[in-house]
CSV table of N, CA, C and O in Angstrom, one decimal:
chain,number,residue,atom,x,y,z
I,18,MET,N,-0.8,13.4,-11.6
I,18,MET,CA,-0.6,12.4,-10.5
I,18,MET,C,-0.3,11.0,-11.2
I,18,MET,O,-1.2,10.1,-11.2
I,19,ARG,N,0.8,10.9,-11.7
I,19,ARG,CA,1.2,9.6,-12.4
I,19,ARG,C,1.2,8.4,-11.4
I,19,ARG,O,1.0,7.3,-11.8
I,20,ASP,N,1.4,8.7,-10.1
I,20,ASP,CA,1.4,7.7,-9.1
I,20,ASP,C,0.1,6.9,-9.1
I,20,ASP,O,0.0,5.7,-8.9
I,21,ILE,N,-1.0,7.6,-9.3
I,21,ILE,CA,-2.3,6.9,-9.3
I,21,ILE,C,-2.4,6.0,-10.5
I,21,ILE,O,-2.9,4.9,-10.3
I,22,ASP,N,-2.0,6.4,-11.7
I,22,ASP,CA,-2.0,5.5,-12.8
I,22,ASP,C,-1.1,4.3,-12.6
I,22,ASP,O,-1.5,3.2,-12.9
I,23,ALA,N,0.1,4.5,-12.0
I,23,ALA,CA,1.0,3.4,-11.7
I,23,ALA,C,0.3,2.5,-10.7
I,23,ALA,O,0.4,1.2,-10.8
I,24,LEU,N,-0.3,3.0,-9.7
I,24,LEU,CA,-1.0,2.2,-8.7
I,24,LEU,C,-2.1,1.4,-9.3
I,24,LEU,O,-2.2,0.2,-9.1
I,25,LEU,N,-2.9,2.0,-10.2
I,25,LEU,CA,-4.0,1.2,-10.8
I,25,LEU,C,-3.4,0.1,-11.7
I,25,LEU,O,-4.0,-1.0,-11.7
I,26,ASP,N,-2.3,0.4,-12.4
I,26,ASP,CA,-1.7,-0.6,-13.2
I,26,ASP,C,-1.2,-1.8,-12.3
I,26,ASP,O,-1.4,-3.0,-12.7
I,27,GLU,N,-0.7,-1.4,-11.2
I,27,GLU,CA,-0.2,-2.5,-10.3
I,27,GLU,C,-1.3,-3.3,-9.7
I,27,GLU,O,-1.2,-4.5,-9.6
I,28,LEU,N,-2.4,-2.7,-9.4
I,28,LEU,CA,-3.6,-3.4,-8.8
I,28,LEU,C,-4.2,-4.3,-9.9
I,28,LEU,O,-4.7,-5.4,-9.6
I,29,ARG,N,-4.2,-3.8,-11.1
I,29,ARG,CA,-4.7,-4.7,-12.2
I,29,ARG,C,-3.9,-5.9,-12.4
I,29,ARG,O,-4.4,-6.9,-12.9
I,30,GLY,N,-2.6,-5.9,-12.0
I,30,GLY,CA,-1.8,-7.1,-12.1
I,30,GLY,C,-1.9,-8.1,-11.0
I,30,GLY,O,-1.3,-9.1,-11.0
I,31,VAL,N,-2.7,-7.8,-10.0
I,31,VAL,CA,-2.9,-8.7,-8.9
I,31,VAL,C,-3.7,-9.9,-9.4
I,31,VAL,O,-4.8,-9.7,-10.0
I,32,PRO,N,-3.2,-11.1,-9.2
I,32,PRO,CA,-3.9,-12.3,-9.6
I,32,PRO,C,-5.3,-12.4,-9.0
I,32,PRO,O,-5.6,-12.0,-7.9
I,33,HIS,N,-6.3,-12.9,-9.8
I,33,HIS,CA,-7.6,-13.1,-9.3
I,33,HIS,C,-7.9,-14.4,-8.7
I,33,HIS,O,-9.0,-14.8,-8.4
I,34,THR,N,-6.8,-15.2,-8.6
I,34,THR,CA,-6.9,-16.6,-8.0
I,34,THR,C,-6.3,-16.6,-6.7
I,34,THR,O,-5.4,-15.8,-6.4
I,35,ARG,N,-6.7,-17.5,-5.9
I,35,ARG,CA,-6.1,-17.7,-4.5
I,35,ARG,C,-4.7,-18.3,-4.7
I,35,ARG,O,-4.4,-19.1,-5.6
I,36,PRO,N,-3.8,-17.9,-3.8
I,36,PRO,CA,-2.4,-18.5,-3.9
I,36,PRO,C,-2.5,-20.0,-3.6
I,36,PRO,O,-3.2,-20.5,-2.7
I,37,ALA,N,-1.7,-20.7,-4.4
I,37,ALA,CA,-1.8,-22.2,-4.3
I,37,ALA,C,-0.8,-22.7,-3.3
I,37,ALA,O,-0.9,-23.8,-2.8
I,38,ASP,N,0.3,-21.9,-3.1
I,38,ASP,CA,1.3,-22.4,-2.1
I,38,ASP,C,2.0,-21.1,-1.5
I,38,ASP,O,1.6,-20.0,-1.8
I,39,ALA,N,3.0,-21.4,-0.7
I,39,ALA,CA,3.7,-20.3,0.0
I,39,ALA,C,4.4,-19.3,-0.9
I,39,ALA,O,4.4,-18.1,-0.7
I,40,ARG,N,4.9,-19.9,-2.0
I,40,ARG,CA,5.6,-19.0,-3.0
I,40,ARG,C,4.6,-18.1,-3.7
I,40,ARG,O,4.9,-16.9,-3.9
I,41,ASP,N,3.4,-18.6,-4.0
I,41,ASP,CA,2.4,-17.8,-4.6
I,41,ASP,C,1.9,-16.7,-3.6
I,41,ASP,O,1.7,-15.5,-4.0
I,42,LEU,N,1.8,-17.1,-2.4
I,42,LEU,CA,1.4,-16.1,-1.4
I,42,LEU,C,2.5,-15.0,-1.2
I,42,LEU,O,2.1,-13.8,-1.1
I,43,GLU,N,3.7,-15.4,-1.2
I,43,GLU,CA,4.8,-14.4,-1.1
I,43,GLU,C,4.8,-13.4,-2.3
I,43,GLU,O,4.9,-12.2,-2.1
I,44,GLN,N,4.6,-13.9,-3.5
I,44,GLN,CA,4.5,-13.0,-4.6
I,44,GLN,C,3.3,-12.1,-4.5
I,44,GLN,O,3.4,-10.9,-4.9
I,45,LEU,N,2.2,-12.6,-4.1
I,45,LEU,CA,1.0,-11.8,-3.9
I,45,LEU,C,1.2,-10.7,-2.9
I,45,LEU,O,0.9,-9.5,-3.1
I,46,LEU,N,1.8,-11.1,-1.8
I,46,LEU,CA,2.0,-10.1,-0.7
I,46,LEU,C,3.0,-9.0,-1.2
I,46,LEU,O,2.9,-7.9,-0.9
I,47,ALA,N,4.0,-9.4,-2.0
I,47,ALA,CA,5.0,-8.4,-2.5
I,47,ALA,C,4.3,-7.4,-3.4
I,47,ALA,O,4.5,-6.2,-3.3
I,48,THR,N,3.4,-7.9,-4.2
I,48,THR,CA,2.6,-7.0,-5.1
I,48,THR,C,1.7,-6.1,-4.4
I,48,THR,O,1.7,-4.9,-4.6
I,49,VAL,N,1.0,-6.7,-3.4
I,49,VAL,CA,0.0,-5.9,-2.6
I,49,VAL,C,0.8,-4.9,-1.7
I,49,VAL,O,0.3,-3.7,-1.6
I,50,ARG,N,1.9,-5.3,-1.2
I,50,ARG,CA,2.7,-4.4,-0.3
I,50,ARG,C,3.2,-3.2,-1.2
I,50,ARG,O,3.1,-2.0,-0.8
I,51,SER,N,3.6,-3.5,-2.4
I,51,SER,CA,4.1,-2.4,-3.3
I,51,SER,C,2.9,-1.4,-3.6
I,51,SER,O,3.1,-0.2,-3.5
I,52,ALA,N,1.8,-2.0,-3.9
I,52,ALA,CA,0.6,-1.1,-4.1
I,52,ALA,C,0.2,-0.3,-2.9
I,52,ALA,O,-0.1,0.9,-3.0
I,53,ALA,N,0.3,-0.9,-1.7
I,53,ALA,CA,0.0,-0.2,-0.5
I,53,ALA,C,1.0,1.0,-0.3
I,53,ALA,O,0.6,2.1,0.1
I,54,GLY,N,2.3,0.8,-0.6
I,54,GLY,CA,3.3,1.8,-0.6
I,54,GLY,C,2.9,3.0,-1.5
I,54,GLY,O,3.1,4.1,-1.2
I,55,ARG,N,2.6,2.6,-2.7
I,55,ARG,CA,2.2,3.6,-3.7
I,55,ARG,C,0.9,4.4,-3.2
I,55,ARG,O,0.9,5.6,-3.3
I,56,TRP,N,0.0,3.7,-2.6
I,56,TRP,CA,-1.2,4.4,-2.1
I,56,TRP,C,-0.9,5.3,-1.0
I,56,TRP,O,-1.4,6.5,-1.0
I,57,ALA,N,0.0,4.9,-0.1
I,57,ALA,CA,0.5,5.8,0.9
I,57,ALA,C,1.2,7.1,0.3
I,57,ALA,O,0.9,8.2,0.8
I,58,ASP,N,2.0,6.9,-0.7
I,58,ASP,CA,2.6,8.0,-1.4
I,58,ASP,C,1.6,9.0,-2.0
I,58,ASP,O,1.7,10.2,-1.9
I,59,VAL,N,0.6,8.4,-2.6
I,59,VAL,CA,-0.5,9.2,-3.2
I,59,VAL,C,-1.2,10.0,-2.1
I,59,VAL,O,-1.4,11.2,-2.3
I,60,LEU,N,-1.6,9.4,-1.1
I,60,LEU,CA,-2.3,10.1,0.0
I,60,LEU,C,-1.4,11.1,0.7
I,60,LEU,O,-1.9,12.2,1.0
I,61,ASP,N,-0.1,10.9,0.8
I,61,ASP,CA,0.8,11.8,1.3
I,61,ASP,C,0.9,13.1,0.4
I,61,ASP,O,0.9,14.2,0.9
I,62,GLU,N,1.0,12.9,-0.9
I,62,GLU,CA,1.0,14.0,-1.8
I,62,GLU,C,-0.3,14.8,-1.7
I,62,GLU,O,-0.3,16.1,-1.7
I,63,ILE,N,-1.4,14.1,-1.6
I,63,ILE,CA,-2.7,14.8,-1.5
I,63,ILE,C,-2.8,15.6,-0.2
I,63,ILE,O,-3.2,16.8,-0.2
I,64,ARG,N,-2.3,14.9,0.9
I,64,ARG,CA,-2.4,15.5,2.2
I,64,ARG,C,-1.5,16.8,2.2
I,64,ARG,O,-2.0,17.8,2.7
I,65,GLN,N,-0.3,16.7,1.7
I,65,GLN,CA,0.5,17.9,1.6
I,65,GLN,C,0.0,19.0,0.8
I,65,GLN,O,0.1,20.2,1.2
I,66,SER,N,-0.6,18.7,-0.4
I,66,SER,CA,-1.1,19.7,-1.2
I,66,SER,C,-2.4,20.4,-0.7
I,66,SER,O,-2.8,21.5,-1.1
I,67,ALA,N,-3.1,19.7,0.2
I,67,ALA,CA,-4.4,20.2,0.8
I,67,ALA,C,-4.1,21.1,1.9
I,67,ALA,O,-5.1,21.9,2.3
I,68,ARG,N,-2.9,21.2,2.5
I,68,ARG,CA,-2.6,22.1,3.6
I,68,ARG,C,-2.9,23.5,3.1
I,68,ARG,O,-2.5,24.0,2.1
I,69,GLY,N,-3.7,24.2,3.9
I,69,GLY,CA,-4.1,25.6,3.6
I,69,GLY,C,-5.2,25.7,2.7
I,69,GLY,O,-5.7,26.8,2.5
I,70,ILE,N,-5.6,24.7,2.0
I,70,ILE,CA,-6.7,24.7,1.0
I,70,ILE,C,-8.0,24.1,1.7
I,70,ILE,O,-9.0,24.7,1.6
I,71,ALA,N,-7.8,22.9,2.3
I,71,ALA,CA,-8.9,22.2,2.9
I,71,ALA,C,-9.1,22.8,4.3
I,71,ALA,O,-8.2,23.4,4.9
I,72,GLY,N,-10.3,22.5,4.8
I,72,GLY,CA,-10.6,22.9,6.2
I,72,GLY,C,-9.9,22.0,7.1
I,72,GLY,O,-9.3,20.9,6.8
I,73,PRO,N,-10.0,22.3,8.4
I,73,PRO,CA,-9.2,21.5,9.4
I,73,PRO,C,-9.7,20.1,9.5
I,73,PRO,O,-8.9,19.1,9.7
I,74,ARG,N,-11.0,19.8,9.4
I,74,ARG,CA,-11.5,18.4,9.4
I,74,ARG,C,-11.0,17.6,8.2
I,74,ARG,O,-10.6,16.5,8.4
I,75,ALA,N,-11.0,18.2,7.1
I,75,ALA,CA,-10.5,17.5,5.9
I,75,ALA,C,-9.0,17.2,6.0
I,75,ALA,O,-8.6,16.1,5.7
I,76,GLU,N,-8.3,18.2,6.5
I,76,GLU,CA,-6.8,18.0,6.7
I,76,GLU,C,-6.6,16.8,7.7
I,76,GLU,O,-5.7,16.0,7.5
I,77,ALA,N,-7.4,16.8,8.8
I,77,ALA,CA,-7.3,15.8,9.8
I,77,ALA,C,-7.6,14.4,9.2
I,77,ALA,O,-7.0,13.4,9.5
I,78,ALA,N,-8.7,14.4,8.4
I,78,ALA,CA,-9.1,13.1,7.8
I,78,ALA,C,-8.0,12.6,6.8
I,78,ALA,O,-7.8,11.4,6.8
I,79,LEU,N,-7.4,13.5,6.1
I,79,LEU,CA,-6.3,13.1,5.2
I,79,LEU,C,-5.1,12.6,5.9
I,79,LEU,O,-4.5,11.6,5.5
I,80,GLU,N,-4.9,13.2,7.1
I,80,GLU,CA,-3.7,12.7,7.9
I,80,GLU,C,-4.0,11.3,8.4
I,80,GLU,O,-3.1,10.5,8.4
I,81,VAL,N,-5.2,11.1,8.9
I,81,VAL,CA,-5.6,9.7,9.3
I,81,VAL,C,-5.5,8.7,8.2
I,81,VAL,O,-5.0,7.6,8.4
I,82,ALA,N,-6.1,9.1,7.0
I,82,ALA,CA,-6.0,8.2,5.9
I,82,ALA,C,-4.6,7.8,5.5
I,82,ALA,O,-4.2,6.7,5.3
I,83,PHE,N,-3.7,8.8,5.5
I,83,PHE,CA,-2.3,8.6,5.2
I,83,PHE,C,-1.7,7.7,6.2
I,83,PHE,O,-1.0,6.7,5.9
I,84,ARG,N,-1.9,7.9,7.5
I,84,ARG,CA,-1.3,7.1,8.5
I,84,ARG,C,-1.8,5.7,8.5
I,84,ARG,O,-1.0,4.7,8.6
I,85,ARG,N,-3.0,5.5,8.2
I,85,ARG,CA,-3.6,4.1,8.0
I,85,ARG,C,-3.0,3.4,6.8
I,85,ARG,O,-2.7,2.2,6.9
I,86,ALA,N,-2.7,4.1,5.8
I,86,ALA,CA,-2.1,3.6,4.6
I,86,ALA,C,-0.7,3.1,4.9
I,86,ALA,O,-0.2,2.1,4.5
I,87,GLU,N,0.0,4.0,5.7
I,87,GLU,CA,1.4,3.6,6.1
I,87,GLU,C,1.4,2.4,7.0
I,87,GLU,O,2.2,1.5,6.8
I,88,GLU,N,0.4,2.3,7.9
I,88,GLU,CA,0.3,1.2,8.8
I,88,GLU,C,0.0,-0.1,8.0
I,88,GLU,O,0.6,-1.2,8.3
I,89,SER,N,-0.8,0.0,7.0
I,89,SER,CA,-1.1,-1.1,6.1
I,89,SER,C,0.1,-1.6,5.4
I,89,SER,O,0.4,-2.8,5.4
I,90,TYR,N,0.9,-0.7,4.9
I,90,TYR,CA,2.2,-1.1,4.3
I,90,TYR,C,3.1,-1.8,5.2
I,90,TYR,O,3.6,-2.9,4.9
I,91,VAL,N,3.2,-1.3,6.5
I,91,VAL,CA,4.1,-1.9,7.5
I,91,VAL,C,3.6,-3.3,7.8
I,91,VAL,O,4.3,-4.3,7.9
I,92,GLU,N,2.3,-3.5,8.0
I,92,GLU,CA,1.7,-4.8,8.3
I,92,GLU,C,1.9,-5.8,7.1
I,92,GLU,O,2.2,-7.0,7.4
I,93,LEU,N,1.8,-5.3,5.9
I,93,LEU,CA,2.0,-6.2,4.8
I,93,LEU,C,3.5,-6.6,4.7
I,93,LEU,O,3.9,-7.7,4.3
I,94,GLU,N,4.4,-5.7,5.1
I,94,GLU,CA,5.8,-5.9,5.1
I,94,GLU,C,6.1,-7.0,6.1
I,94,GLU,O,6.9,-8.0,5.8
I,95,ILE,N,5.5,-7.0,7.3
I,95,ILE,CA,5.7,-8.0,8.3
I,95,ILE,C,5.2,-9.3,7.8
I,95,ILE,O,5.9,-10.4,7.9
I,96,ALA,N,4.0,-9.3,7.2
I,96,ALA,CA,3.5,-10.6,6.6
I,96,ALA,C,4.4,-11.2,5.5
I,96,ALA,O,4.6,-12.4,5.5
I,97,LEU,N,4.9,-10.3,4.7
I,97,LEU,CA,5.8,-10.8,3.6
I,97,LEU,C,7.1,-11.4,4.2
I,97,LEU,O,7.5,-12.4,3.8
I,98,ARG,N,7.7,-10.7,5.2
I,98,ARG,CA,8.9,-11.2,5.8
I,98,ARG,C,8.6,-12.6,6.4
I,98,ARG,O,9.4,-13.5,6.3
I,99,ASP,N,7.5,-12.7,7.1
I,99,ASP,CA,7.2,-13.9,7.8
I,99,ASP,C,7.0,-15.0,6.7
I,99,ASP,O,7.5,-16.2,6.9
I,100,CYS,N,6.3,-14.7,5.7
I,100,CYS,CA,6.0,-15.7,4.6
I,100,CYS,C,7.3,-16.1,3.9
I,100,CYS,O,7.6,-17.3,3.7
I,101,ALA,N,8.2,-15.1,3.7
I,101,ALA,CA,9.5,-15.4,3.0
I,101,ALA,C,10.3,-16.3,3.9
I,101,ALA,O,11.0,-17.2,3.4
I,102,GLY,N,10.2,-16.1,5.2
I,102,GLY,CA,10.9,-16.9,6.2
I,102,GLY,C,10.4,-18.4,6.2
I,102,GLY,O,11.2,-19.3,6.2
I,103,ASP,N,9.1,-18.5,6.0
I,103,ASP,CA,8.5,-19.9,5.9
I,103,ASP,C,8.9,-20.6,4.6
I,103,ASP,O,9.2,-21.8,4.6
I,104,VAL,N,9.1,-19.8,3.6
I,104,VAL,CA,9.4,-20.5,2.3
I,104,VAL,C,10.9,-21.0,2.3
I,104,VAL,O,11.2,-22.0,1.8
I,105,GLY,N,11.7,-20.2,3.0
I,105,GLY,CA,13.1,-20.6,3.1
I,105,GLY,C,13.4,-21.8,4.1
I,105,GLY,O,14.5,-22.3,4.1
I,106,ARG,N,12.4,-22.2,4.9
I,106,ARG,CA,12.6,-23.3,5.8
I,106,ARG,C,12.5,-24.6,5.2
I,106,ARG,O,11.9,-24.9,4.3
């Protein structure tokens, strides 16, 4: 699962300081959105590979986790677009 290693590398690159301005916030959101997308991909791969192996509750829990990760990605995309729109104004 190289995706997990790539995700961890991406998360390690997230700055430990608060954004100083809108451009910093936009860069932070872009990084976090990308990591959220990778996390959704990882969960999707696990969810698919668990079919027929895990019990029904585990499969349902993996489905919910995957959907929440997808929703997180979408919400971060919305925040990034809004922030990018503010920077351009």
